[in-house]
Amino acid sequence: MAPEGHRFTIGAAETRDGAFVRQESRFRNWVTTDGSSGFAVAAGRYHLYVARACPWAHRTIIGRMLMGLQDAISISYVDPIRDDRGWVFTGDGRYEDPINGFEFLSQAYTAVEPGFGDRVTVPVLWDRAHETIVNNESSEILRMLSTVFAPLASHPVELYPAALAGQIDELNARIYEHVNNGVYQAGFATSQRVYEHAVLELFAMLDELDLRLLNTRFLLGSQPLESDWRLFTTLIRFDAVYQIHFKCSIRKITEYPNLWPYLRDLYQWPGVADTVSFSEIRDHYYRTHVEINPHGIVAVMPALELDAPHHRQRI
Ligand SMILES: N[C@@H](CCC(=O)N[C@@H](CS)C(=O)NCC(=O)O)C(=O)O
């Protein structure tokens, strides 16, 4: 049974004039080195609630893995299918909450804010010491993992080097607008004009990125940085879901001369393939958004040779 007494925003996405409106993330505290925010960095204190299906949560799963923060930050996964009760821990071993024993992710939100009635989203960074949500905005959680949490990491990597911060921020913003959120703008549009505009903007950006990747192995040089991983979580879902379910129909990623080998390069990066679950991704999108796929038929997995050689070391 869903917790009683509270109503959450669930079901169809909110639209205005035919355009999908993404809710602002509500909890925006930061873990800090000196603890001045009330949230001091410490091993074993923080927990991540995620869905493997979700591209935003996927950023944080990848960040935790790349840094080697598995021992410092615990994690639990919700069931990929979200119904009218929101995200669920089904308790079958795979989708469990060993920290608080929640049955629904909404319980984390109402534990912190009893009247919380907005969308209950993943990822959530939870503080076990104060039993509260620190932050539920994936871009900020990812940034914390690669900076504030670096001293706890078993193999820290630089995802946001100071010298490239300006370029990363600028690229992130454009990739967010036209690609990460662009696919949702296309998929959840309720007017032809808004849908077509989103698709054209999305593919203009993909074309630009494809051209950029002709001469550089990753977006900003020879190492994958924050912008690459933020792009990755959309690209990896593209041909299996967005191209079909969200009608992003102009091209597939496999048709791009540079984006396609670049996607394989990132997928083959150590540890990354293990963070990708196509069955959870497909189950989630096709079976959760009943307003755009009323019968919940899950598209068969397209042929994607993600393990094929990418030859991008040469660039
Ligand atoms: N701005 C948020 C967005 C997170 C988000 O929208 N997550 C989706 C899953 S892909 C979600 O939990 N949606 C639940 C809902 O909309 O009811 C972030 O980047 O963390």
Coordinates of C-alpha atoms and ligand atoms in Angstrom, one line a residue:
M1 CA 0.0 0.0 0.0
A2 CA 1.2 3.5 -0.8
P3 CA 1.7 5.7 2.3
E4 CA -1.5 7.3 3.2
G5 CA -2.3 11.0 3.7
H6 CA -0.1 12.3 0.9
R7 CA -0.6 12.9 -2.7
F8 CA 2.2 12.9 -5.1
T9 CA 2.5 14.2 -8.6
I10 CA 2.6 11.0 -10.6
G11 CA 1.4 9.8 -14.0
A12 CA 1.6 12.0 -17.1
A13 CA 4.3 14.6 -17.4
E14 CA 3.3 18.2 -16.9
T15 CA 3.1 20.2 -20.1
R16 CA 2.5 23.9 -20.8
D17 CA 1.5 25.0 -24.3
G18 CA 2.3 21.5 -25.6
A19 CA 5.8 21.6 -24.0
F20 CA 7.1 19.3 -21.2
V21 CA 8.0 21.2 -18.1
R22 CA 10.7 19.6 -16.0
Q23 CA 10.3 20.2 -12.2
E24 CA 13.2 22.0 -10.4
S25 CA 15.0 19.7 -8.1
R26 CA 13.9 20.5 -4.5
F27 CA 16.8 19.5 -2.3
R28 CA 20.0 21.4 -3.0
N29 CA 22.4 21.0 0.0
W30 CA 26.1 20.3 -0.5
V31 CA 28.4 17.9 1.2
T32 CA 31.5 19.9 2.1
T33 CA 35.0 19.2 3.2
D34 CA 34.8 21.3 6.4
G35 CA 31.2 20.3 7.2
S36 CA 30.1 24.0 7.2
S37 CA 26.9 23.0 5.3
G38 CA 26.0 20.6 8.1
F39 CA 27.0 17.7 5.8
A40 CA 30.6 16.8 6.3
V41 CA 32.3 14.5 3.8
A42 CA 32.7 11.1 5.6
A43 CA 32.9 7.5 4.5
G44 CA 29.8 5.4 5.2
R45 CA 27.6 8.4 6.0
Y46 CA 25.9 8.9 2.6
H47 CA 23.6 6.7 0.5
L48 CA 22.4 6.9 -3.1
Y49 CA 18.9 6.0 -4.1
V50 CA 18.9 5.4 -7.9
A51 CA 17.2 3.7 -10.8
R52 CA 19.4 2.0 -13.3
A53 CA 16.8 3.0 -16.0
C54 CA 17.1 6.7 -15.4
P55 CA 19.6 8.8 -17.4
W56 CA 20.0 11.3 -14.5
A57 CA 20.6 8.7 -11.9
H58 CA 22.9 6.9 -14.3
R59 CA 25.3 9.9 -14.1
T60 CA 25.7 9.4 -10.4
I61 CA 26.1 5.6 -10.8
I62 CA 28.9 6.2 -13.3
G63 CA 30.6 8.9 -11.1
R64 CA 30.6 6.7 -8.1
M65 CA 32.1 3.8 -10.1
L66 CA 34.7 5.8 -11.9
M67 CA 36.0 7.4 -8.7
G68 CA 36.0 4.1 -6.8
L69 CA 33.5 5.3 -4.1
Q70 CA 31.6 2.0 -3.8
D71 CA 33.0 1.5 -0.2
A72 CA 32.4 5.1 0.9
I73 CA 28.9 5.6 -0.5
S74 CA 26.3 2.8 -0.3
I75 CA 23.6 2.5 -3.0
S76 CA 20.2 1.0 -3.6
Y77 CA 18.1 0.6 -6.7
V78 CA 14.4 1.0 -7.3
D79 CA 12.3 -1.2 -9.5
P80 CA 12.4 0.1 -13.1
I81 CA 8.6 0.1 -13.5
R82 CA 7.0 3.2 -11.9
D83 CA 3.3 2.9 -11.4
D84 CA 0.8 5.2 -9.7
R85 CA 2.6 4.8 -6.4
G86 CA 5.8 6.1 -7.8
W87 CA 9.2 4.4 -7.5
V88 CA 9.1 1.2 -5.5
F89 CA 11.5 -1.1 -3.6
T90 CA 9.9 -4.5 -4.4
G91 CA 12.1 -6.1 -1.7
D92 CA 13.1 -9.1 -3.9
G93 CA 16.8 -8.7 -3.2
R94 CA 17.5 -6.6 -6.3
Y95 CA 15.3 -3.6 -5.5
E96 CA 15.7 -3.2 -1.7
D97 CA 16.3 -0.4 0.7
P98 CA 18.6 -1.9 3.4
I99 CA 19.2 1.6 4.9
N100 CA 15.7 2.7 5.9
G101 CA 13.6 -0.2 4.8
F102 CA 11.4 2.1 2.7
E103 CA 8.9 0.4 0.4
F104 CA 8.4 3.5 -1.7
L105 CA 11.0 6.2 -2.5
S106 CA 8.3 8.8 -1.6
Q107 CA 8.8 7.8 2.0
A108 CA 12.3 9.4 1.8
Y109 CA 10.7 12.6 0.6
T110 CA 7.9 12.7 3.2
A111 CA 10.3 11.8 6.0
V112 CA 12.0 15.1 5.3
E113 CA 9.1 17.2 4.2
P114 CA 5.8 15.7 5.4
G115 CA 3.7 17.7 3.0
F116 CA 5.9 16.9 -0.1
G117 CA 3.5 16.6 -3.0
D118 CA 5.7 17.2 -6.1
R119 CA 7.4 14.5 -8.2
V120 CA 9.4 12.0 -6.4
T121 CA 12.6 11.6 -8.5
V122 CA 15.8 9.7 -8.6
P123 CA 18.7 10.2 -7.8
V124 CA 18.6 11.0 -4.1
L125 CA 21.6 11.5 -2.0
W126 CA 20.6 10.5 1.5
D127 CA 22.4 11.4 4.8
R128 CA 22.3 8.4 7.2
A129 CA 23.5 10.5 10.1
H130 CA 20.8 13.1 10.0
E131 CA 18.2 10.9 8.2
T132 CA 17.5 13.5 5.6
I133 CA 17.9 14.2 1.9
V134 CA 21.0 16.2 1.1
N135 CA 20.4 16.6 -2.6
N136 CA 18.2 15.3 -5.4
E137 CA 19.8 17.0 -8.4
S138 CA 22.0 14.7 -10.4
S139 CA 24.3 17.4 -11.8
E140 CA 25.1 18.5 -8.3
I141 CA 25.5 15.0 -6.9
L142 CA 27.8 14.1 -9.8
R143 CA 29.9 17.2 -9.2
M144 CA 30.2 16.4 -5.4
L145 CA 31.3 12.8 -6.2
S146 CA 34.2 14.0 -8.3
T147 CA 35.3 16.9 -6.1
V148 CA 34.3 16.8 -2.4
F149 CA 34.3 13.0 -2.2
A150 CA 37.7 12.7 -4.1
P151 CA 39.7 12.1 -0.8
L152 CA 37.6 9.0 -0.1
A153 CA 37.9 7.6 -3.6
S154 CA 40.0 4.5 -4.2
H155 CA 41.0 5.7 -7.7
P156 CA 39.9 9.3 -8.1
V157 CA 39.7 10.7 -11.6
E158 CA 39.3 14.4 -12.6
L159 CA 36.0 14.9 -14.2
Y160 CA 35.9 18.7 -13.7
P161 CA 39.4 20.0 -14.0
A162 CA 39.6 23.7 -13.0
A163 CA 41.3 24.7 -16.2
L164 CA 38.3 23.4 -18.2
A165 CA 35.5 24.4 -15.9
G166 CA 34.2 27.2 -18.1
Q167 CA 34.1 25.0 -21.2
I168 CA 32.6 22.1 -19.3
D169 CA 29.8 24.3 -17.9
E170 CA 29.0 25.8 -21.3
L171 CA 28.9 22.4 -23.1
N172 CA 26.9 20.9 -20.2
A173 CA 24.3 23.6 -20.6
R174 CA 23.9 23.1 -24.3
I175 CA 23.9 19.3 -24.1
Y176 CA 21.3 19.5 -21.3
E177 CA 19.0 21.7 -23.2
H178 CA 19.1 20.1 -26.6
V179 CA 20.1 16.5 -25.9
N180 CA 19.5 15.3 -22.3
N181 CA 16.3 17.2 -21.8
G182 CA 15.8 17.5 -25.6
V183 CA 14.7 13.9 -26.0
Y184 CA 12.1 14.4 -23.3
Q185 CA 10.9 17.6 -24.9
A186 CA 10.3 15.6 -28.1
G187 CA 8.8 12.6 -26.4
F188 CA 6.4 14.4 -24.0
A189 CA 5.3 17.2 -26.4
T190 CA 1.6 17.4 -26.9
S191 CA 1.7 19.6 -29.9
Q192 CA 3.2 18.9 -33.4
R193 CA 5.0 22.2 -33.5
V194 CA 6.7 21.8 -30.1
Y195 CA 7.7 18.2 -31.0
E196 CA 9.2 19.1 -34.3
H197 CA 11.1 22.0 -32.9
A198 CA 12.6 19.8 -30.2
V199 CA 13.6 17.1 -32.7
L200 CA 15.2 19.6 -35.0
E201 CA 17.2 21.2 -32.1
L202 CA 18.2 17.8 -30.8
F203 CA 19.6 16.6 -34.2
A204 CA 21.3 20.0 -34.9
M205 CA 23.2 19.5 -31.7
L206 CA 24.0 15.8 -32.4
D207 CA 25.3 16.8 -35.8
E208 CA 27.5 19.5 -34.2
L209 CA 28.8 17.0 -31.7
D210 CA 29.5 14.4 -34.4
L211 CA 31.6 16.9 -36.3
R212 CA 33.4 18.0 -33.1
L213 CA 34.3 14.3 -32.4
L214 CA 36.0 13.9 -35.8
N215 CA 39.2 15.6 -34.4
T216 CA 39.0 14.8 -30.7
R217 CA 38.7 11.5 -28.9
F218 CA 36.4 13.0 -26.2
L219 CA 34.6 16.3 -26.1
L220 CA 37.4 18.2 -24.5
G221 CA 40.5 16.2 -25.2
S222 CA 42.0 12.8 -24.6
Q223 CA 40.2 12.0 -21.4
P224 CA 36.4 11.6 -20.8
L225 CA 35.2 14.4 -18.5
E226 CA 31.9 15.3 -16.9
S227 CA 30.3 16.5 -20.2
D228 CA 31.2 13.1 -21.9
W229 CA 29.5 11.1 -19.2
R230 CA 26.4 13.4 -19.2
L231 CA 26.2 12.9 -22.9
F232 CA 26.8 9.2 -22.6
T233 CA 23.7 8.5 -20.5
T234 CA 21.4 9.9 -23.3
L235 CA 23.3 8.4 -26.2
I236 CA 23.3 4.9 -24.7
R237 CA 19.5 5.0 -24.5
F238 CA 19.0 6.6 -27.8
D239 CA 18.5 3.8 -30.4
A240 CA 16.8 1.4 -28.0
V241 CA 14.3 4.0 -26.6
Y242 CA 14.4 7.6 -27.6
Q243 CA 14.5 7.0 -31.4
I244 CA 11.3 4.8 -31.1
H245 CA 9.4 5.8 -27.9
F246 CA 10.2 9.5 -28.0
K247 CA 10.0 9.8 -31.8
C248 CA 13.5 11.1 -32.2
S249 CA 13.4 9.8 -35.7
I250 CA 15.8 11.6 -38.0
R251 CA 18.8 9.3 -37.4
K252 CA 20.0 6.6 -35.1
I253 CA 23.3 7.0 -33.2
T254 CA 24.6 4.0 -35.2
E255 CA 24.3 6.1 -38.3
Y256 CA 26.7 8.8 -37.1
P257 CA 30.3 8.4 -38.3
N258 CA 31.9 9.7 -35.1
L259 CA 29.2 9.6 -32.4
W260 CA 28.7 5.9 -32.8
P261 CA 32.4 4.8 -32.3
Y262 CA 32.6 7.5 -29.5
L263 CA 29.6 5.9 -27.8
R264 CA 31.4 2.5 -28.0
D265 CA 34.6 4.0 -26.6
L266 CA 32.7 5.3 -23.5
Y267 CA 30.7 2.0 -23.2
Q268 CA 34.0 0.0 -23.2
W269 CA 35.6 2.3 -20.6
P270 CA 36.5 0.1 -17.6
G271 CA 33.4 -0.6 -15.4
V272 CA 30.9 1.4 -17.6
A273 CA 29.2 -1.5 -19.4
D274 CA 28.3 -3.0 -16.0
T275 CA 26.3 0.2 -15.2
V276 CA 24.1 -0.2 -18.2
S277 CA 21.0 -2.4 -18.0
F278 CA 19.1 -2.4 -21.3
S279 CA 16.4 -4.5 -19.9
E280 CA 15.7 -2.1 -17.1
I281 CA 16.0 0.9 -19.4
R282 CA 13.5 -0.6 -21.9
D283 CA 11.1 -1.9 -19.2
H284 CA 11.1 1.5 -17.5
Y285 CA 10.3 3.7 -20.5
Y286 CA 8.0 1.5 -22.5
R287 CA 6.0 0.3 -19.5
T288 CA 6.0 3.5 -17.3
H289 CA 4.8 6.1 -19.8
V290 CA 1.4 4.7 -20.5
E291 CA 0.2 8.1 -21.8
I292 CA 2.5 7.7 -24.9
N293 CA 2.6 3.8 -25.0
P294 CA -0.8 2.7 -23.7
H295 CA -0.3 -1.0 -24.2
G296 CA 3.1 -1.1 -22.6
I297 CA 4.6 -3.1 -25.4
V298 CA 8.4 -3.1 -25.0
A299 CA 10.3 -2.6 -28.3
V300 CA 12.6 -5.5 -29.1
M301 CA 16.3 -4.6 -28.4
P302 CA 17.8 -3.2 -31.6
A303 CA 21.0 -4.8 -33.0
L304 CA 23.8 -2.7 -31.3
E305 CA 27.3 -3.9 -31.5
L306 CA 28.6 -2.0 -28.5
D307 CA 31.6 -4.3 -28.1
A308 CA 32.9 -3.8 -31.6
P309 CA 36.3 -2.1 -31.8
H310 CA 36.1 1.7 -31.8
H311 CA 39.6 2.6 -33.1
R312 CA 39.4 6.0 -31.3
Q313 CA 42.7 5.7 -29.4
R314 CA 44.4 6.9 -32.6
I315 CA 42.7 10.3 -32.6
Ligands
LIG1 N1 16.6 17.3 -12.5 C1 16.6 15.9 -12.0 C2 15.7 15.1 -12.8 C3 15.5 13.7 -12.3 C4 14.4 12.9 -12.9 O1 13.5 13.5 -13.6 N2 14.3 11.6 -12.7 C5 13.2 10.8 -13.2 C6 13.6 9.5 -13.7 S1 14.5 9.5 -15.3 C7 12.2 10.6 -12.2 O2 12.5 10.1 -11.1 N3 10.9 10.8 -12.5 C8 9.8 10.5 -11.6 C9 8.6 11.3 -11.9 O3 8.7 12.2 -12.8 O4 7.5 11.1 -11.4 C10 18.0 15.4 -11.9 O5 18.7 15.6 -12.8 O6 18.3 14.8 -10.9

